[in-house]
XYZ file of C-alpha atoms in Angstrom:
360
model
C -11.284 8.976 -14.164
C -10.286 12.357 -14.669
C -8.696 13.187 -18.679
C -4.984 14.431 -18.399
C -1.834 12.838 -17.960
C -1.239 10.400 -14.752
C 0.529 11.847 -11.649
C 4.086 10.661 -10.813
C 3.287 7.722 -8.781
C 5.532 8.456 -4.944
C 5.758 5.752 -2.490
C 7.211 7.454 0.776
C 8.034 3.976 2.819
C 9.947 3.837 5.728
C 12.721 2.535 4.904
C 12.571 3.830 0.857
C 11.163 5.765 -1.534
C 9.771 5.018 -4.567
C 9.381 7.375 -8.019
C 6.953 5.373 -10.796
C 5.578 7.280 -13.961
C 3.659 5.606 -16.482
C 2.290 6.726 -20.017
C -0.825 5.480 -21.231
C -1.246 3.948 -24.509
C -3.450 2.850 -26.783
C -2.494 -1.221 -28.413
C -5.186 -2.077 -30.312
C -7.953 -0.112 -28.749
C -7.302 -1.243 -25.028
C -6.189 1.417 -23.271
C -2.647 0.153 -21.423
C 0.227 1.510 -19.872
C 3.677 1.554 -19.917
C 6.754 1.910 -17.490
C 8.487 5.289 -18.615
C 10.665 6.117 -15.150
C 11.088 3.672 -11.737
C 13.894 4.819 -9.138
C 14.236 3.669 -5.497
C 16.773 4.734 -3.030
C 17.108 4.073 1.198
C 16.147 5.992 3.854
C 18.537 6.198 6.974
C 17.355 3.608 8.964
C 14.605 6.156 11.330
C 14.014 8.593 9.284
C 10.294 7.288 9.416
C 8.820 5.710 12.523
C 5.231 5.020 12.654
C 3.929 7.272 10.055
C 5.706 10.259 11.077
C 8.551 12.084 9.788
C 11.783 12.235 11.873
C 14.302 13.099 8.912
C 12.780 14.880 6.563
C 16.133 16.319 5.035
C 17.042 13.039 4.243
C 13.785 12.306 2.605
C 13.805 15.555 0.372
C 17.461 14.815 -0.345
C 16.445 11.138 -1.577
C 13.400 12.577 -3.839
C 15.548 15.144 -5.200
C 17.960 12.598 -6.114
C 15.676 10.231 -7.777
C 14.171 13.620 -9.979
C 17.522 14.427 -11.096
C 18.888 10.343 -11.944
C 15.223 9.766 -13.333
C 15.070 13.056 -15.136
C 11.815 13.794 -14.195
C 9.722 16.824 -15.980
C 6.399 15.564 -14.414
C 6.112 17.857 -11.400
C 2.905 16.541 -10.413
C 2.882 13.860 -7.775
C 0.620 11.266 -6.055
C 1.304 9.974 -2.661
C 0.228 7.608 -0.237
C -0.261 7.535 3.724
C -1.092 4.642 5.828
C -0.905 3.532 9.657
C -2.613 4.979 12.997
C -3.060 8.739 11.277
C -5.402 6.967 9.296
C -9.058 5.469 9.582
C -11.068 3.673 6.729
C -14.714 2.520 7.942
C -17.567 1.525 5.871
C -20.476 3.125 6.993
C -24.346 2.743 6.691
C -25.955 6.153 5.569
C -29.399 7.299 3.947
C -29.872 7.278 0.488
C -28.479 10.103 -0.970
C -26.270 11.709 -3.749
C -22.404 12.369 -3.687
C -23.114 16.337 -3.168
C -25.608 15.683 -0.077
C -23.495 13.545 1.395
C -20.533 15.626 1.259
C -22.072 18.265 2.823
C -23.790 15.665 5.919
C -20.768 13.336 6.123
C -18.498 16.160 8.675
C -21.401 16.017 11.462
C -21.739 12.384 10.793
C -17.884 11.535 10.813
C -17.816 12.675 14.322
C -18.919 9.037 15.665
C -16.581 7.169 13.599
C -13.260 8.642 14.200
C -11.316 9.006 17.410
C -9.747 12.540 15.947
C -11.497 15.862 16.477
C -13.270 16.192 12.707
C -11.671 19.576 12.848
C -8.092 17.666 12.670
C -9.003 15.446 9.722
C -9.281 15.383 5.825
C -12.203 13.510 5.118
C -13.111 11.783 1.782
C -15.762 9.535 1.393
C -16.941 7.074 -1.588
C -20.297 5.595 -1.955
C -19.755 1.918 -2.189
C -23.409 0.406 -3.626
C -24.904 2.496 -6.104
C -27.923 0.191 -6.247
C -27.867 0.047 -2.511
C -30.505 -1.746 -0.700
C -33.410 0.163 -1.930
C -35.827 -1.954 0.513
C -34.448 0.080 3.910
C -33.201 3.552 1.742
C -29.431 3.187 2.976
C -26.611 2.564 1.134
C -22.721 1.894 2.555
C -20.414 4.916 2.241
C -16.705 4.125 2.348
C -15.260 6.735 5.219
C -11.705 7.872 4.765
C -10.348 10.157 7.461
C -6.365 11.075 7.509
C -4.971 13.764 10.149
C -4.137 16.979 8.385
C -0.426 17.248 10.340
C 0.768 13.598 9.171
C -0.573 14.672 5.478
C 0.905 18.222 5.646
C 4.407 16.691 6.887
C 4.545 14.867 3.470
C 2.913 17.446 1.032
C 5.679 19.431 2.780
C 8.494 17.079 2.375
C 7.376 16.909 -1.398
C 7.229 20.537 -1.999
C 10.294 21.056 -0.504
C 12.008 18.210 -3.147
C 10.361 20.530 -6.084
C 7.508 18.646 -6.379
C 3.822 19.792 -6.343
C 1.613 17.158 -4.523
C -1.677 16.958 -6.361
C -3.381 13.588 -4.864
C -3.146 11.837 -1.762
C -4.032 8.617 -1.364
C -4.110 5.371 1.101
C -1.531 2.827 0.448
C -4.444 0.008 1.208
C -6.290 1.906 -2.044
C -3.594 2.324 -4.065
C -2.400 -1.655 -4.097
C -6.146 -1.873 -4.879
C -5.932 0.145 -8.075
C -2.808 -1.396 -8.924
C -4.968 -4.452 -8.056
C -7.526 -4.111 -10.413
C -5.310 -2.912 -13.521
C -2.997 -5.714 -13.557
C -5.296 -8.441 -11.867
C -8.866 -9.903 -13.150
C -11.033 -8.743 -10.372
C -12.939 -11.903 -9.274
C -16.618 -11.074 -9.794
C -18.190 -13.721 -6.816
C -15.054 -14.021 -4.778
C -13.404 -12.205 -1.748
C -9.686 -11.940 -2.649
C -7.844 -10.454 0.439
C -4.723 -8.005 -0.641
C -2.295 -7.338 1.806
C 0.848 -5.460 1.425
C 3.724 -5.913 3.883
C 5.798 -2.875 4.544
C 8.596 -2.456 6.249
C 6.339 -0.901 9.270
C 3.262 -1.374 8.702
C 0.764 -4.057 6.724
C -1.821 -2.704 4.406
C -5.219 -5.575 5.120
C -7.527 -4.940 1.969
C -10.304 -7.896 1.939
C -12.697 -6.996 -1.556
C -15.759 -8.842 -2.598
C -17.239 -8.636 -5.526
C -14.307 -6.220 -6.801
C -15.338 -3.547 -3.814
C -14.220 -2.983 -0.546
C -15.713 -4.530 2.326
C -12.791 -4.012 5.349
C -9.521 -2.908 5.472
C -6.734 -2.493 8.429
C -3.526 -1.307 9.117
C -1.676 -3.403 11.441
C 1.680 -1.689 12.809
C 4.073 -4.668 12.090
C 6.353 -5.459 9.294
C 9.740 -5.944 7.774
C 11.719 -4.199 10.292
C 10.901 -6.972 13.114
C 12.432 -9.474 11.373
C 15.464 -7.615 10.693
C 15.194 -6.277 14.849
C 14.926 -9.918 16.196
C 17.778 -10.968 13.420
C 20.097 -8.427 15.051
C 18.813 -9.115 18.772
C 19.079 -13.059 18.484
C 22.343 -13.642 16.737
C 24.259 -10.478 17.694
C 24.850 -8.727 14.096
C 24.849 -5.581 12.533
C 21.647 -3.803 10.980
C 23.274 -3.644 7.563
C 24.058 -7.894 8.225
C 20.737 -8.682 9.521
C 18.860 -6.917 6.171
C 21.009 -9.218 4.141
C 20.086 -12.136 5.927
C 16.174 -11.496 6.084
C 15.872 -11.958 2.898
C 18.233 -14.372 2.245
C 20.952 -12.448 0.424
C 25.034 -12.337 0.887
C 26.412 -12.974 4.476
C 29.638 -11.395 3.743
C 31.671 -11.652 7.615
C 28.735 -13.667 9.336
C 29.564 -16.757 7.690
C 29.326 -17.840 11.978
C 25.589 -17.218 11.515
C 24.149 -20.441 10.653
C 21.271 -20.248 8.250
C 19.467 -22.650 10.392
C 19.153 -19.872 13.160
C 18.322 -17.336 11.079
C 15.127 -19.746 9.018
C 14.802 -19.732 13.152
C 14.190 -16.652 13.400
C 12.172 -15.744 10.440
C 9.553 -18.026 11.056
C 9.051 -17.268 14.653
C 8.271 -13.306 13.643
C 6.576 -14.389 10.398
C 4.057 -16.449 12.992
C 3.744 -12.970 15.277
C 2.879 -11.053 11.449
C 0.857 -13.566 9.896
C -0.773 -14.475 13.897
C -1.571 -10.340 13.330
C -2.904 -10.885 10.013
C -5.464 -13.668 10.977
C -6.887 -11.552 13.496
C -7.731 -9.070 11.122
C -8.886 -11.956 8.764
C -10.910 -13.305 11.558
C -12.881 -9.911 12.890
C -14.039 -9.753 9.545
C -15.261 -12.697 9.128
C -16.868 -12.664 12.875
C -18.927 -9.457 11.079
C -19.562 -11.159 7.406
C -22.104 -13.166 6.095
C -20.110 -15.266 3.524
C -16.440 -14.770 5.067
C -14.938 -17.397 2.530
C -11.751 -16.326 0.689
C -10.265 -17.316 -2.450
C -7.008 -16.212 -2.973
C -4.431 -13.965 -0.712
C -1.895 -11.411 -2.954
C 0.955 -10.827 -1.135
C 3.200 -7.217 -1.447
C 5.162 -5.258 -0.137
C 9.029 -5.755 0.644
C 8.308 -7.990 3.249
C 6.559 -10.309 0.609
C 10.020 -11.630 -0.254
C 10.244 -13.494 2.621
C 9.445 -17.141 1.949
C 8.627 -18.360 6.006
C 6.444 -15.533 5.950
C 4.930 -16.251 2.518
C 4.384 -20.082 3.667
C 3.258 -19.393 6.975
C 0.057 -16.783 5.789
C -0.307 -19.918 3.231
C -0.675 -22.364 6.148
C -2.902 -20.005 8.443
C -5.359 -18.603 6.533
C -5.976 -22.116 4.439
C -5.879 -20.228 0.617
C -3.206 -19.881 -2.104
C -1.128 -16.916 -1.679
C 0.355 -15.132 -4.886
C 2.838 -12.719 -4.805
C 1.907 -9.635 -6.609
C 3.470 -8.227 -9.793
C 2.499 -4.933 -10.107
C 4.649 -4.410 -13.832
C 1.627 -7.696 -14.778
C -0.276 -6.214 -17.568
C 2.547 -2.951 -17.883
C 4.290 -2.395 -20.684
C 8.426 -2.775 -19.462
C 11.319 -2.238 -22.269
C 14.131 -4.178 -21.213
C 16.016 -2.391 -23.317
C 15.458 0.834 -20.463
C 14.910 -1.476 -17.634
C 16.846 -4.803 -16.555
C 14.402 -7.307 -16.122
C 16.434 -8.999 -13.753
C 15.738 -5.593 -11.234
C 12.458 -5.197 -12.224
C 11.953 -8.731 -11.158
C 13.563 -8.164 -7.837
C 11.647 -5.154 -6.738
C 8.232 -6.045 -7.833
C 6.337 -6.626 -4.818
C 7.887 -3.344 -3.537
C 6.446 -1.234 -6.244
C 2.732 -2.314 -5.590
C 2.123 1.380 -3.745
C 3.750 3.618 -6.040
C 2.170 1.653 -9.380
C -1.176 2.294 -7.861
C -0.481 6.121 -7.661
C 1.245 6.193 -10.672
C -2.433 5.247 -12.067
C -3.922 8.254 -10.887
C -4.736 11.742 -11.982
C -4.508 15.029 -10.819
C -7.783 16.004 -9.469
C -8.958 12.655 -9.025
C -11.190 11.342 -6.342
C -10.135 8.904 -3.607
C -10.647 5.197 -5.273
């Protein structure tokens, strides 16, 4: 890791935003963190759809109201992009070092990625340093991102006053989060998946790296859609519902409908989810997993919760990204912090990254 102080940790979601900073510390010579700032407000219900930006006033209003309630000096912002703009594939290369391959990976990009190379930010990481010395190849981690979807959000954040210094994948940033809060099993394969509102982050690791990851355009918002379609309510209603909360004027809606309802979209997201679960496995050697972490907004949904449970045949675990974080309830009410967990998994994984820093 770079030195210097972490990047404000931004979460641009698609139906909120996120602001996390953290300060390192030292407690007695472990190197931890604490929570110093965490704000979240809404988005307008489409100000987002499927990666790309359809409101972006609303989006630099929201970050510059969370700078001004959060009081935010740090200028210096990570963010995270996920869905169909981007493509993660492991690839076999040559032996080589991280210079050489930087230089060979654009004319070798060109067969993974359905984008013109000319189009895309490419990073790569190389994944086996010992590598299989027998055949001189080693697997290279491939991340490609379309330039317009990232320059819509550097944009959006330099329009708020901020200055965008790293940009990350949501899949790698749950990962970091992952691995700073979490005990990385060393033999396992854990699978992390965070469930957005529009899209879920698939992240299977073994043996603490990387092996396949997916974004899978489905989420929150088709529970809440199919809520409002089947029993004939409002947006703002059918939110409440989903997860459970306050009916206010639908007392009419009977919660049997609505447990209905929930579990017939969480089998369509976690039916999704298996797929992805299952293509890997078609390609792996040793496809057995462990343990599924669940995050994400949509992780506070208990049918979909018990129905990834029941599916993929392993103990799901909700994530706490605030784990092994330092949180002073005398600045932050447990009670919230509590709540919003699972939806802070993205911008705690920025928040644990540098300026200058490499993808990972």
């Amino acid at each position: 890791m770079a030195k210097g102080k972490l990047a404000l940790g931004l979460d641009i979601g698609s139906t909120s935003v996120k602001m996390i900073l953290l300060k390192e510390q030292k407690k007695r010579g472990q190197i931890g963190f604490a929570l110093q700032s965490f704000g979240m407000k809404p988005l307008p219900p489409e100000a987002i759809v499927d990666g790309a930006l359809m409101n972006s006033t609303a989006i630099v209003q929201a970050l510059q109201d969370l700078i001004a309630e959060l009081k935010i000096k740090n200028k210096e912002v990570a963010i995270g992009v996920s869905g169909h703009s981007v493509i993660i594939k492991k690839i076999p290369m040559p032996r080589m070092s991280q210079e050489e391959l930087e230089e060979s990976i654009q004319w070798e990009a060109e067969q993974y990625i359905p984008f013109d190379v000319k189009d895309v930010n490419i990073d790569t990481q190389i994944l086996d340093e010992g590598g299989n010395d027998a055949t001189g190849q080693m697997d290279v981690l491939l991340v490609a991102a379309k330039k317009d979807m990232i320059n819509d959000y550097t944009s959006v954040v330099s329009e708020a006053g901020l200055q965008p210094v790293v940009v990350d994948v949501d899949a790698f940033a749950v990962q970091n989060m992952f691995s700073t809060n979490y005990e990385l099993p060393e033999q396992e394969t854990v699978v992390l998946i965070n469930a957005g509102a529009s899209v879920v982050n698939i992240n299977i690791i073994t043996n603490g790296i990387t092996v396949f990851t997916r974004d899978v355009t489905i989420g929150g918002n088709q529970f809440t859609e199919e809520i409002q379609k089947q029993l004939n309510v409002s947006y703002e209603e059918a939110e409440a519902l989903k997860i459970g909360g306050t009916r206010g004027d639908s007392d009419a809606v009977v919660p049997q409908e609505v447990e209905r309802v929930l579990l017939s979209v969480a089998e369509q997201v976690a039916g999704e989810i298996q797929r992805s679960l299952d293509f890997y496995a078609g390609t792996a050697v040793d496809a057995t997993f462990s343990k599924v972490y669940l995050s994400g907004g949509t992780a506070k949904i208990p049918a979909l919760f018990k129905t990834i449970e029941t599916r993929v045949g392993v103990p799901v675990e909700i994530l706490n990204p605030f784990r092994k974080i330092d949180v002073d309830n005398r600045k932050f009410d447990p009670a919230f912090i509590m709540e919003v967990a699972p939806m802070a998994a993205v911008a705690v994984g920025l928040a644990l990254r540098r300026p200058g820093d490499k993808l990972g």
